[in-house]
Structure formats: structure tokens, C-alpha cells
Coordinates of C-alpha atoms in Angstrom, one line a residue:
R1 CA 0.0 0.0 0.0
Q2 CA 1.3 3.5 -0.9
M3 CA 0.6 6.8 0.8
C4 CA 1.8 10.1 -0.7
I5 CA 2.6 13.2 1.3
R6 CA 1.1 15.5 -1.2
D7 CA -2.8 15.4 -1.2
S8 CA -5.3 17.5 0.4
M9 CA -2.9 19.9 2.2
T10 CA -1.1 22.8 0.4
I11 CA 2.3 21.3 -0.3
P12 CA 4.9 22.9 -2.7
K13 CA 4.5 21.4 -6.3
E14 CA 8.0 20.0 -6.4
T15 CA 7.4 17.9 -3.2
N16 CA 6.3 14.4 -3.9
I17 CA 7.7 12.3 -1.1
C18 CA 5.7 8.9 -0.8
I19 CA 5.5 6.3 1.9
S20 CA 6.2 3.4 -0.3
E21 CA 8.9 0.8 -0.8
L22 CA 12.1 1.9 -2.6
K23 CA 13.2 -0.5 -5.4
K24 CA 16.9 0.1 -5.8
E25 CA 19.2 -2.5 -4.2
D26 CA 21.3 0.3 -2.7
S27 CA 18.2 2.1 -1.6
F28 CA 19.6 4.7 0.9
P29 CA 18.4 8.0 -0.6
V30 CA 21.8 9.4 -1.4
S31 CA 20.2 12.4 -3.2
V32 CA 19.2 14.0 0.1
F33 CA 22.8 14.9 0.9
P34 CA 24.7 18.1 -0.3
K35 CA 26.7 17.6 -3.4
L36 CA 30.1 17.3 -1.7
I37 CA 28.8 14.4 0.5
R38 CA 27.3 12.8 -2.6
E39 CA 30.7 12.9 -4.1
I40 CA 32.3 11.1 -1.2
I41 CA 29.7 8.4 -1.1
N42 CA 30.0 7.8 -4.9
E43 CA 33.8 7.8 -4.9
T44 CA 34.2 5.4 -2.0
K45 CA 31.6 3.1 -3.5
A46 CA 33.3 3.1 -6.9
T47 CA 36.8 2.7 -5.6
L48 CA 36.7 1.0 -2.2
N49 CA 33.5 -1.1 -2.8
Y50 CA 31.8 0.6 0.1
P51 CA 28.1 -0.4 0.0
T52 CA 26.1 2.7 -0.5
D53 CA 23.8 2.1 2.4
F54 CA 26.7 1.6 4.8
I55 CA 28.8 4.6 3.9
A56 CA 25.8 7.0 3.7
S57 CA 24.5 5.8 7.1
A58 CA 27.9 6.0 8.7
I59 CA 28.2 9.5 7.3
C60 CA 24.8 10.6 8.9
F61 CA 26.0 9.0 12.2
T62 CA 29.4 11.0 12.2
L63 CA 27.5 14.2 11.4
S64 CA 25.2 13.6 14.3
V65 CA 28.2 13.4 16.8
G66 CA 29.8 16.5 15.2
I67 CA 26.6 18.4 15.8
G68 CA 26.2 17.0 19.4
N69 CA 24.5 19.3 22.0
N70 CA 25.5 22.4 20.1
F71 CA 22.1 22.5 18.1
V72 CA 18.6 21.2 18.7
A73 CA 15.6 21.2 16.4
K74 CA 12.8 23.2 17.9
V75 CA 9.5 21.6 17.1
K76 CA 7.5 23.9 19.3
E77 CA 8.0 25.6 22.7
G78 CA 9.1 23.1 25.2
W79 CA 9.9 20.3 22.6
N80 CA 13.5 20.2 21.2
E81 CA 15.1 17.3 19.6
R82 CA 18.9 16.5 19.6
A83 CA 20.5 14.6 16.7
I84 CA 21.0 11.4 18.7
L85 CA 21.1 8.2 16.6
Y86 CA 21.1 4.5 17.5
M87 CA 22.2 2.6 14.4
A88 CA 23.1 -1.0 13.5
I89 CA 24.8 -1.9 10.3
I90 CA 23.7 -5.4 9.2
G91 CA 25.4 -7.7 6.8
R92 CA 27.2 -11.2 6.7
S93 CA 30.9 -11.5 7.1
G94 CA 32.9 -10.1 4.2
V95 CA 30.5 -7.6 2.7
N96 CA 32.5 -4.6 3.9
K97 CA 30.6 -3.5 7.0
S98 CA 33.4 -2.1 9.2
H99 CA 35.5 -0.2 6.7
P100 CA 32.8 2.3 5.7
L101 CA 32.2 3.0 9.4
S102 CA 35.8 3.5 10.1
F103 CA 36.2 5.8 7.1
A104 CA 33.3 8.0 8.2
M105 CA 34.5 8.2 11.8
Q106 CA 38.1 8.8 11.0
P107 CA 38.0 12.5 11.5
L108 CA 36.6 12.1 15.0
F109 CA 39.2 9.4 15.7
E110 CA 42.0 11.9 14.7
L111 CA 40.5 14.7 16.8
D112 CA 40.5 12.2 19.8
I113 CA 44.1 11.3 19.2
K114 CA 45.2 15.0 19.1
S115 CA 43.2 15.5 22.3
S116 CA 44.9 12.5 23.9
V117 CA 48.4 13.7 23.2
K118 CA 47.5 17.2 24.5
Y119 CA 45.9 15.7 27.7
Q120 CA 49.0 13.4 28.4
K121 CA 51.3 16.4 28.1
E122 CA 49.1 18.5 30.4
R123 CA 48.7 15.7 32.8
R124 CA 52.5 15.2 33.2
E125 CA 52.9 19.0 33.8
Y126 CA 50.0 18.9 36.4
E127 CA 51.4 16.0 38.4
K128 CA 54.9 17.5 38.3
Y129 CA 53.5 20.8 39.7
I130 CA 51.6 19.0 42.5
L131 CA 54.6 17.0 43.4
A132 CA 56.8 20.2 43.6
C133 CA 54.2 21.8 45.9
K134 CA 54.3 18.8 48.3
K135 CA 58.1 18.7 48.4
E136 CA 58.3 22.5 49.1
K137 CA 55.4 22.3 51.5
E138 CA 54.1 25.6 50.2
D139 CA 50.5 26.5 49.3
K140 CA 50.7 27.7 45.8
E141 CA 48.1 28.6 43.5
Q142 CA 46.0 25.5 42.8
A143 CA 46.4 24.3 39.3
T144 CA 43.4 23.2 37.2
E145 CA 43.4 19.4 36.7
P146 CA 43.3 18.6 33.0
V147 CA 40.4 16.7 31.5
L148 CA 40.3 14.4 28.5
K149 CA 38.3 15.8 25.6
K150 CA 37.0 13.1 23.2
F151 CA 34.1 12.2 20.9
I152 CA 34.4 8.4 20.9
V153 CA 34.2 5.7 23.5
S154 CA 34.1 2.0 23.1
D155 CA 34.3 -0.9 25.6
I156 CA 33.3 1.0 28.8
T157 CA 31.2 0.8 31.9
P158 CA 28.2 3.0 32.2
E159 CA 29.8 4.8 35.2
R160 CA 32.9 5.6 33.3
L161 CA 31.0 6.7 30.3
I162 CA 29.0 9.1 32.4
T163 CA 32.3 10.5 33.9
I164 CA 33.6 11.1 30.4
H165 CA 30.4 12.6 29.3
Q166 CA 30.5 15.1 32.2
D167 CA 33.8 16.3 30.9
N168 CA 32.5 16.4 27.3
K169 CA 29.1 17.9 27.6
R170 CA 28.8 18.7 23.9
G171 CA 28.3 15.0 23.4
I172 CA 30.0 11.7 22.7
C173 CA 29.2 8.4 20.9
L174 CA 29.6 4.7 21.7
Y175 CA 31.2 2.8 18.8
V176 CA 31.1 -1.0 19.1
D177 CA 32.5 -3.1 16.2
E178 CA 30.2 -6.0 17.2
L179 CA 26.8 -4.7 18.4
M180 CA 25.8 -8.1 20.0
S181 CA 28.9 -7.9 22.3
W182 CA 27.6 -4.6 23.6
L183 CA 24.1 -6.0 24.3
K184 CA 25.4 -9.2 25.9
N185 CA 27.6 -7.2 28.3
F186 CA 24.6 -5.3 29.7
N187 CA 24.8 -5.4 33.5
R188 CA 28.3 -7.1 33.3
Y189 CA 29.8 -4.8 35.9
N190 CA 26.7 -4.3 38.3
S191 CA 23.3 -5.6 38.9
G192 CA 21.5 -2.4 37.7
S193 CA 19.6 -2.1 34.6
E194 CA 21.9 -0.8 31.9
E195 CA 19.2 -1.3 29.3
Q196 CA 17.0 1.2 31.1
F197 CA 20.0 3.7 31.0
W198 CA 20.1 3.4 27.2
L199 CA 16.3 3.8 26.9
S200 CA 16.6 7.0 28.9
V201 CA 19.6 8.7 27.1
F202 CA 18.0 8.0 23.8
S203 CA 15.8 11.0 24.6
G204 CA 18.6 13.2 25.8
K205 CA 17.3 13.0 29.5
P206 CA 19.6 14.2 32.4
I207 CA 22.0 11.8 33.9
I208 CA 22.5 11.6 37.6
L209 CA 25.2 9.4 39.0
D210 CA 25.3 9.1 42.8
R211 CA 26.1 5.5 43.8
Q212 CA 27.7 4.2 47.0
G213 CA 31.5 3.6 46.3
N214 CA 31.9 6.3 43.7
K215 CA 34.0 9.2 45.0
N216 CA 32.3 11.8 42.9
S217 CA 28.8 12.1 41.8
A218 CA 28.0 13.3 38.3
F219 CA 25.2 15.4 36.8
I220 CA 24.6 15.9 33.0
K221 CA 21.7 18.2 32.4
H222 CA 21.4 17.3 28.6
S223 CA 22.8 13.9 27.7
F224 CA 24.0 13.2 24.2
I225 CA 25.2 9.7 23.4
S226 CA 24.9 8.3 20.0
V227 CA 25.4 4.5 19.4
I228 CA 26.6 2.7 16.3
G229 CA 27.8 -0.9 15.7
T230 CA 27.8 -3.8 13.2
I231 CA 25.9 -7.1 13.4
Q232 CA 25.8 -10.1 11.3
K233 CA 22.4 -11.1 9.7
G234 CA 22.5 -14.4 11.4
L235 CA 22.5 -12.8 14.9
L236 CA 19.3 -10.7 14.4
K237 CA 17.2 -13.2 16.2
E238 CA 19.5 -12.9 19.2
L239 CA 19.0 -9.1 19.1
A240 CA 15.2 -9.4 19.6
K241 CA 15.5 -11.9 22.6
G242 CA 14.4 -11.0 26.1
E243 CA 12.5 -7.8 26.9
R244 CA 14.2 -5.7 24.1
S245 CA 11.4 -6.4 21.6
E246 CA 8.7 -5.4 24.2
N247 CA 10.2 -2.4 26.1
G248 CA 10.9 -0.3 23.1
F249 CA 14.6 -0.8 23.0
I250 CA 14.7 -2.4 19.5
D251 CA 12.4 0.4 18.2
R252 CA 15.1 2.9 18.8
I253 CA 17.6 1.2 16.6
L254 CA 17.9 2.2 12.9
F255 CA 18.8 -0.9 10.8
V256 CA 21.1 -0.4 7.9
F257 CA 20.2 -3.4 5.9
P258 CA 20.6 -3.5 2.1
P259 CA 19.0 -6.5 0.4
N260 CA 21.0 -9.2 -1.5
L261 CA 24.4 -7.7 -0.5
K262 CA 27.3 -9.8 -1.7
K263 CA 31.0 -9.7 -1.4
E264 CA 32.6 -7.8 -4.4
Y265 CA 35.8 -8.3 -6.4
W266 CA 38.6 -5.7 -5.7
N267 CA 39.1 -3.2 -8.5
E268 CA 42.1 -1.2 -9.7
L269 CA 40.5 2.3 -9.1
E270 CA 42.1 4.6 -6.7
L271 CA 40.3 7.0 -4.3
S272 CA 40.8 10.6 -5.4
T273 CA 43.3 12.3 -3.1
H274 CA 40.9 15.1 -2.3
I275 CA 38.3 13.0 -0.9
V276 CA 39.7 12.3 2.6
P277 CA 40.6 16.0 3.2
L278 CA 37.2 17.0 1.9
W279 CA 35.4 14.8 4.4
N280 CA 37.7 16.0 7.2
S281 CA 36.9 19.6 6.4
I282 CA 33.2 19.0 6.5
V283 CA 33.3 17.3 9.9
K284 CA 35.8 19.9 11.2
R285 CA 33.5 22.8 10.3
L286 CA 30.9 21.3 12.7
T287 CA 33.3 20.3 15.5
D288 CA 35.0 23.7 15.4
I289 CA 31.8 25.5 16.5
Q290 CA 32.4 26.8 19.9
C291 CA 30.0 25.6 22.6
I292 CA 27.9 28.4 24.4
T293 CA 27.6 28.0 28.1
D294 CA 25.6 29.8 30.8
E295 CA 26.8 31.2 34.1
D296 CA 26.7 27.6 35.6
G297 CA 28.9 26.2 32.9
E298 CA 25.9 24.3 31.3
L299 CA 25.9 24.1 27.5
V300 CA 23.2 26.3 25.9
P301 CA 22.3 24.8 22.4
T302 CA 21.3 26.9 19.4
R303 CA 17.6 26.2 18.6
L304 CA 16.8 25.7 14.9
P305 CA 13.0 26.2 14.3
F306 CA 11.2 24.9 11.2
N307 CA 10.1 27.4 8.7
T308 CA 6.5 27.6 7.7
E309 CA 6.9 25.4 4.5
A310 CA 9.0 22.8 6.3
R311 CA 6.6 22.7 9.3
T312 CA 3.6 22.0 7.0
L313 CA 5.5 19.2 5.3
L314 CA 6.6 17.7 8.6
Y315 CA 3.2 17.7 10.1
H316 CA 1.5 16.3 7.1
W317 CA 4.0 13.4 7.0
Q318 CA 3.4 12.8 10.7
H319 CA -0.3 12.5 10.2
K320 CA 0.2 9.8 7.4
N321 CA 2.7 8.0 9.7
T322 CA 0.1 8.2 12.5
D323 CA -2.5 6.6 10.2
L324 CA -0.1 3.8 9.4
C325 CA 0.6 3.2 13.1
N326 CA -3.2 3.0 13.8
S327 CA -3.7 0.5 11.0
E328 CA -0.7 -1.7 11.6
M329 CA -1.5 -5.0 13.3
D330 CA 2.1 -5.9 14.3
E331 CA 2.8 -4.3 17.7
V332 CA 6.5 -4.3 17.1
L333 CA 6.2 -2.4 13.8
V334 CA 3.8 0.1 15.5
G335 CA 6.6 0.8 18.0
V336 CA 9.1 1.3 15.1
Y337 CA 6.8 3.6 13.2
S338 CA 6.2 5.6 16.3
K339 CA 9.9 6.3 16.7
L340 CA 10.2 7.4 13.1
D341 CA 8.2 10.6 14.3
I342 CA 11.3 11.4 16.4
Y343 CA 13.8 10.4 13.8
V344 CA 12.4 12.5 11.1
I345 CA 13.0 15.6 13.2
R346 CA 16.6 14.5 14.1
F347 CA 17.5 13.8 10.5
S348 CA 16.0 17.2 9.5
L349 CA 18.4 18.8 11.9
I350 CA 21.4 16.7 10.6
L351 CA 20.7 17.4 6.9
Q352 CA 20.3 21.2 7.6
L353 CA 23.6 21.4 9.3
S354 CA 25.3 19.2 6.8
R355 CA 24.1 21.5 4.1
W356 CA 25.4 24.5 6.0
A357 CA 28.8 22.7 6.5
C358 CA 28.9 22.2 2.6
D359 CA 27.9 25.9 2.0
E360 CA 24.5 25.0 0.6
S361 CA 22.3 26.5 3.3
D362 CA 22.3 28.6 6.5
K363 CA 21.9 27.4 10.1
K364 CA 19.2 29.7 11.3
E365 CA 16.2 27.5 10.6
I366 CA 15.3 24.1 9.2
D367 CA 13.8 24.3 5.6
S368 CA 11.6 22.1 3.5
T369 CA 14.7 20.6 1.6
S370 CA 16.0 19.2 4.8
V371 CA 12.6 17.8 5.9
E372 CA 12.0 16.3 2.5
G373 CA 15.4 14.6 2.8
A374 CA 14.6 13.4 6.3
I375 CA 11.3 11.9 5.2
S376 CA 13.2 10.0 2.4
I377 CA 15.7 8.7 5.1
V378 CA 13.1 7.5 7.7
E379 CA 11.1 5.8 4.8
Y380 CA 14.3 3.9 4.0
F381 CA 14.5 2.8 7.7
R382 CA 10.8 1.9 7.7
I383 CA 11.6 -0.7 5.1
T384 CA 14.7 -2.0 6.7
A385 CA 12.7 -2.4 10.0
K386 CA 10.2 -4.5 8.2
R387 CA 12.9 -6.6 6.7
V388 CA 14.4 -7.2 10.2
Q389 CA 11.1 -7.9 11.7
G390 CA 10.4 -10.5 8.9
I391 CA 13.7 -12.3 9.9
T392 CA 13.0 -12.2 13.7
N393 CA 9.5 -13.5 13.0
S394 CA 10.8 -16.2 10.7
S395 CA 13.3 -17.2 13.6
A396 CA 10.4 -17.6 16.0
I397 CA 8.5 -19.8 13.3
L398 CA 11.7 -21.9 12.8
E399 CA 12.0 -22.6 16.5
Q400 CA 8.4 -23.9 16.6
L401 CA 8.8 -26.4 13.8
P402 CA 8.5 -30.2 14.5
T403 CA 11.9 -32.0 14.7
D404 CA 11.6 -33.5 11.2
K405 CA 10.7 -30.2 9.5
L406 CA 13.5 -28.4 11.3
S407 CA 15.9 -31.0 10.2
L408 CA 14.7 -30.7 6.6
Y409 CA 15.0 -26.9 6.7
N410 CA 18.5 -27.1 7.9
A411 CA 19.5 -29.7 5.2
L412 CA 18.1 -27.5 2.4
P413 CA 20.7 -25.3 0.6
V414 CA 20.3 -21.5 0.8
E415 CA 18.8 -21.5 -2.8
F416 CA 17.1 -24.5 -4.4
T417 CA 14.6 -25.5 -7.0
T418 CA 11.5 -27.4 -6.2
S419 CA 13.0 -30.6 -7.6
E420 CA 16.1 -30.1 -5.6
G421 CA 14.1 -29.6 -2.5
I422 CA 12.1 -32.8 -3.1
A423 CA 15.3 -34.7 -3.4
V424 CA 16.6 -33.4 -0.1
A425 CA 13.2 -34.1 1.6
Q426 CA 13.1 -37.7 0.3
K427 CA 16.6 -38.3 1.9
Q428 CA 14.9 -37.2 5.1
N429 CA 12.1 -39.7 4.6
I430 CA 9.6 -36.9 3.8
S431 CA 7.4 -37.3 0.8
A432 CA 7.3 -35.0 -2.2
D433 CA 3.7 -33.9 -1.5
S434 CA 4.5 -33.3 2.2
F435 CA 7.5 -31.2 1.1
K436 CA 5.3 -29.0 -1.2
R437 CA 2.8 -28.4 1.4
F438 CA 5.6 -27.3 3.7
L439 CA 7.0 -25.0 1.1
A440 CA 3.6 -23.4 0.3
D441 CA 2.7 -23.0 4.0
K442 CA 6.0 -21.3 4.9
K443 CA 6.4 -19.2 1.8
G444 CA 7.1 -15.7 2.9
K445 CA 7.8 -16.8 6.4
L446 CA 10.8 -19.2 6.0
F447 CA 11.1 -19.2 2.1
E448 CA 11.3 -16.6 -0.5
N449 CA 10.0 -17.4 -4.0
V450 CA 12.9 -15.9 -6.1
K451 CA 11.4 -16.9 -9.5
H452 CA 9.2 -19.6 -10.8
G453 CA 10.2 -22.9 -9.2
R454 CA 13.1 -21.5 -7.4
Y455 CA 13.2 -20.6 -3.7
K456 CA 15.6 -19.0 -1.2
K457 CA 15.8 -19.6 2.6
L458 CA 15.1 -16.5 4.7
I459 CA 17.2 -17.7 7.6

């Protein structure tokens, strides 16, 4: 079913964003980016074999971290949204998941390296000064203890993460190469609910750390922690286990999941020498923006309102999305669709500031071009969420199969013809008619009909 944004309301003629499935294999809507970023995506795709969905999404994520707490999208008085993203890059081993993410985040890694060198130097000087004061037994002017400035954290306890965030109030991100390792380590260090912590900071809520055994309490008025990691397709059913599919945790994750992605041959093409410096300069333009603080040292974000045209488009899309939520029977997808209301605002902010960083717009308000692009992006993530849900549902169906049918399913190759499937079934002492009934009953659930007489396993 297809719903178009432009119907009864007065929407600009050039606007024709539809809530419908995209057909391209690399379906992430690259056209929403400014020209310079499109060039980076196309060049890395052509020369380094970076899947378009992976590099485009990783670029979005890096931009979100570059923006941090410096800017918020003002929806209305009392409602501001930060550019926080929770993102999972999905693909089997060998399809180039990690390299696009590393490329996109490299400018942030380099900034962290420079900050670390500076911090180590300042730390040595500080400790040397304190030691000298003790030896001389004199009360000298108290030196300021240095703090480590950074954007990226990885394997870390929640308590340490909060401490680092307190020293980096403009925002940080959690980067985990394997997303499942992060999820499995929840509550590894304490008996508290780390999952609840991540549910809370998704909304940029305040963080208060005041636990017995901690020397210093911590308070962060406006949290900003984006999360990204990779996961293999075969582990998706693990992702949905426990309460995560019921408490809204999975709803918050944007799944980057191109269909039919395969490992590619290397090619002889070289990346143009200006691409890396170009990407560095775009990110640096965002990270160089100085934070504004109040008299208490709290960061004061710049609020970007939606102009009249952008607001009309945004509200009209939200009405259509609400209709889809109300008509959807799958409760998990209802949760996902509801979170798209939030993400369309966040991507509007990200696109507006990315266009400013590429000299294609200002940063005074969010315009309709950014909203149109954000709608295209969240529609892509609607499709990938449905694809993930199809796999997790199929996993549940697979677990409920009788022993003989489960054995048959495992014995079948990834792709097979009807006659090939019958041959496998007969070796399992299952008749041809029984196999055909099994195939028909589970089509769309465990099997995909690739073409007439040919099938592919979904798990």
C-alpha cells in the first residue's frame, strides 16, 4: 500500500515524497545529501567497494556526533530534539561493514588522538606541579586538573561513560564493532539495569550518578550519546530476545540493511586524493563550532525552528505516519513507526547542518529541503525495520517447527529449485507432497520465491 505526502494539504509542487517501498538495491536516498557528501559516497563506492547504504548511514552518524549538543531542532516551545542516533549496520561476514564506518568516523578518531596527546602532556605537567608543591610544603595557586576531551568511547562501563560525558558535555558516541557484544555485556559490571539507562539517554534526558562507592557524583543536564555498531544477519534473532522487543529498545535502533548484498571483487581504481581531506573539512566545520555556556557552565544549544513550509510538510507526513501506526496490526512495527516521528526531526536537523557545512544553506532554521530529505531517510529505515522484523518473526517460526521439519529446513541449501528440495526431503524420509505443502505453508515466512520454481531460505 502506498501513501503520498502531497494530497489535500497545500504542499509545494516539487514535493512528492511517498510512503512506499524503494526499489533500488542500494536504496539509501543519497540524493538528500549536499553535493560534496554525495561525491564522497559515490567515490568510496566506486573505488573502495563501500556499500552505499553503509557509507551513507555512517556519514549521517558522524554528522550527528559532530553536531552534538550544540544544536537542537525546535519543534515547538518546550519540545526540542537532539541529533541522537542509535544505528546498527547489518551484513554477513565479508560484505565490507566495518571499513565504511571506520572511514566515516576517522575525522573524529583523529581529533581524539590529538586531544589525547595534549591531555597526556598537560597531565604530566600537572602532576609535576603538584609533586613540587608537596616537596616544598608551600601553598601555591591551585592548578586546574586537566580533562580528556573526546568524541568516541568503546568498551566502557556506564559509570565511566558518564564521567567522560561530564567532561565532554557537547556529546559523545559509543562505537562498538560488534553490536551483540555490547548487548550481551549489559549489567556485566553491576546488577543495575543498563538497558534502562540506554532507553533514557536516547531522549537526551538528564543523567545523575550518585552511587555508593563512587568518590564523585555526576550530573549531566542534557545527555547526548549516539550509538553505532555492526551485526551479522544471522544474529538478528538474538537481538530481539528477552524484553528488548517489548520495552521499546529495538524500536530505537535504525537498521542499515541493504538486500541481497554480496562480497565484491577488488578493483584497480584509486580514491581521489581530495576525498579524505574534503570529508575531514566538513566534519571539522561542525566540531569547530564553539559551545555556548551559561553562568553555571551548562551548555546552551542553538535552537533551529522549522520554517512555515518545512513545518507544513513535517506535520503532514506525521499525520500519514500516525495513520499507518493506527492501521498496523504488528505491535513491534507500531513501536518502530512511532519512533520514526522522532527520527524525522533528528534527520531534518542533521541534513540542515550538513548542508550548512557544505555551503548549501544557513543554520538559522530548518527548511523544507531538509525535511524532504529526512522523510526519505526515515522511509528507508521503515523498509529495513520491516525486513528485520520479517527475519526475527521467521526465527520464531523456525524454533516452533517439528523436529523432522526443522531437520529438513537445515538440510536444504540457501537456494534451491522445487525438484532439488524434493530430493533433499526424500533423503529425510519426507514425501514430495508433504514437502510441497511445507513449502507453500511457509512461503514468505521461511522461504522466498525468487522466481518460478526457485526458492531461497530467509534464515
